[in-house]
């Protein structure tokens, strides 16, 4: 994957258009819905599997200020030490992503009283940024893989303690 590949992915993204229909390969877990997060406590309508996922899952970052749970600060430090101007590239991709994500402006990703729309959009933007950092550092991996899931219309929203990625 290259920065140009990321630009093409963003341009043709089907952001959040296939939520709840992910077919999970090994290392991933699919969610059919977000009902387990409707209330502060699990009620009897929530199946045990969903309740376990909800109680164990850590949400993936959805804000630029959150630390990367995979690489920490390692990618940025590497790029800074190598003198690679990653800030201009990530800003360009951020702007392109925002433009592409306008297609979901009217879409609501809701479950019960919760609107997950801004968290999902923030997670997509975070993923694009981190995928770009992986590419520029020559360490293509986790975030590039998640970007491919995002652009197909799903939302990689969390991670279990064993590093299984949860996808809605």
XYZ file of C-alpha atoms in Angstrom:
168
model
C 0.000 0.000 0.000
C 1.164 3.526 -0.825
C -0.119 7.007 -0.013
C -1.660 7.073 -3.501
C -3.431 3.781 -2.706
C -4.861 5.370 0.435
C -6.120 8.321 -1.627
C -7.863 5.951 -4.049
C -9.387 3.979 -1.164
C -10.760 7.181 0.370
C -12.116 8.387 -2.962
C -14.088 5.166 -3.509
C -15.026 4.463 0.121
C -18.476 3.162 0.943
C -18.295 4.548 4.490
C -20.619 2.774 6.957
C -22.930 1.468 4.223
C -22.717 -2.189 5.257
C -22.889 -1.999 9.049
C -23.930 -5.193 10.786
C -23.154 -7.478 7.856
C -19.425 -8.125 8.291
C -18.224 -11.692 7.768
C -15.319 -12.038 10.169
C -12.112 -13.921 9.336
C -9.749 -15.166 12.050
C -8.601 -12.357 14.328
C -11.803 -10.394 13.833
C -15.248 -10.594 15.395
C -18.431 -9.373 13.722
C -21.226 -7.476 15.456
C -24.725 -7.592 14.004
C -25.815 -4.580 16.058
C -24.811 -2.287 18.906
C -27.720 -3.164 21.256
C -25.345 -4.313 24.013
C -24.358 -0.648 24.469
C -27.952 0.655 24.723
C -27.987 0.745 28.533
C -25.485 1.109 31.364
C -26.379 -2.421 32.483
C -27.184 -5.453 30.358
C -30.818 -6.481 30.324
C -32.250 -9.901 29.552
C -32.703 -9.102 25.858
C -28.913 -8.997 25.346
C -27.403 -12.370 24.510
C -24.410 -13.554 26.528
C -21.960 -13.251 23.605
C -22.860 -9.595 22.980
C -22.732 -8.769 26.694
C -19.271 -10.339 26.972
C -18.014 -8.389 23.968
C -19.419 -5.121 25.311
C -17.944 -5.664 28.764
C -14.462 -6.596 27.487
C -14.062 -4.421 24.396
C -11.996 -1.253 24.320
C -13.216 1.202 21.698
C -10.644 2.033 19.035
C -9.538 5.672 19.028
C -11.887 8.226 17.511
C -10.012 11.401 18.363
C -6.651 12.643 17.149
C -5.540 13.187 20.751
C -5.890 9.513 21.689
C -2.757 7.406 21.707
C -2.363 4.667 19.142
C -3.089 1.405 20.999
C -0.900 -0.532 18.551
C 2.195 1.590 17.942
C 2.036 4.185 20.717
C 4.286 7.092 19.686
C 6.744 4.845 17.842
C 5.631 5.676 14.263
C 5.713 9.438 14.754
C 9.068 9.308 16.518
C 10.502 7.194 13.710
C 9.208 9.591 11.043
C 10.453 12.655 12.935
C 13.909 11.127 13.395
C 14.002 10.162 9.696
C 13.093 13.747 8.729
C 9.935 12.650 6.902
C 7.335 15.426 6.599
C 4.342 13.354 7.648
C 2.237 16.271 8.896
C 1.577 17.716 5.429
C 0.663 14.290 4.047
C -1.666 13.421 6.914
C -3.324 16.846 6.707
C -3.960 16.345 2.985
C -5.445 12.891 3.612
C -7.533 14.263 6.488
C -9.061 16.892 4.206
C -9.739 14.319 1.496
C -11.311 11.997 4.078
C -13.547 14.752 5.453
C -14.756 15.484 1.940
C -15.415 11.798 1.276
C -17.181 11.361 4.621
C -19.688 14.087 3.716
C -21.659 11.293 2.085
C -22.550 10.057 5.587
C -23.528 13.461 6.998
C -27.237 12.619 7.120
C -26.647 9.047 8.231
C -27.189 8.232 11.866
C -25.434 5.277 13.443
C -27.753 4.846 16.396
C -28.662 2.151 18.848
C -31.179 2.847 21.563
C -30.496 6.317 22.960
C -26.914 6.365 21.654
C -25.746 8.085 18.489
C -22.412 6.596 17.461
C -22.122 8.662 14.262
C -19.411 11.074 15.410
C -17.403 8.289 17.054
C -17.526 6.256 13.830
C -16.482 9.209 11.674
C -13.715 10.101 14.132
C -12.507 6.493 14.093
C -12.386 6.511 10.288
C -10.343 9.734 10.281
C -8.006 8.339 12.938
C -7.539 5.160 10.914
C -6.676 7.070 7.724
C -4.069 9.096 9.588
C -2.501 6.053 11.216
C -2.533 4.046 7.963
C -0.639 6.922 6.323
C 1.923 6.898 9.139
C 2.377 3.139 8.740
C 2.948 3.572 4.992
C 5.424 6.426 5.392
C 7.325 4.494 8.077
C 7.434 1.380 5.906
C 5.541 -0.537 8.588
C 2.293 -1.423 6.837
C 0.108 -3.381 9.204
C -2.791 -2.961 11.578
C -4.176 0.413 10.481
C -3.785 -0.297 6.765
C -5.765 -3.503 7.295
C -8.486 -1.637 9.165
C -8.680 1.031 6.478
C -9.596 -1.652 3.965
C -12.447 -2.707 6.250
C -13.658 0.881 6.736
C -13.762 1.671 3.020
C -15.807 -1.460 2.311
C -18.573 -0.010 4.489
C -17.915 -1.489 7.931
C -16.816 0.030 11.219
C -13.884 -1.591 13.041
C -14.953 -0.177 16.373
C -13.086 -1.981 19.107
C -10.560 -4.497 20.316
C -10.786 -7.286 22.842
C -7.968 -7.961 25.343
C -6.633 -10.766 23.113
C -6.284 -8.203 20.251
C -9.315 -9.528 18.333
C -10.768 -6.609 16.354
C -14.517 -6.061 16.705
C -16.232 -4.934 13.487
C -19.768 -3.615 13.100
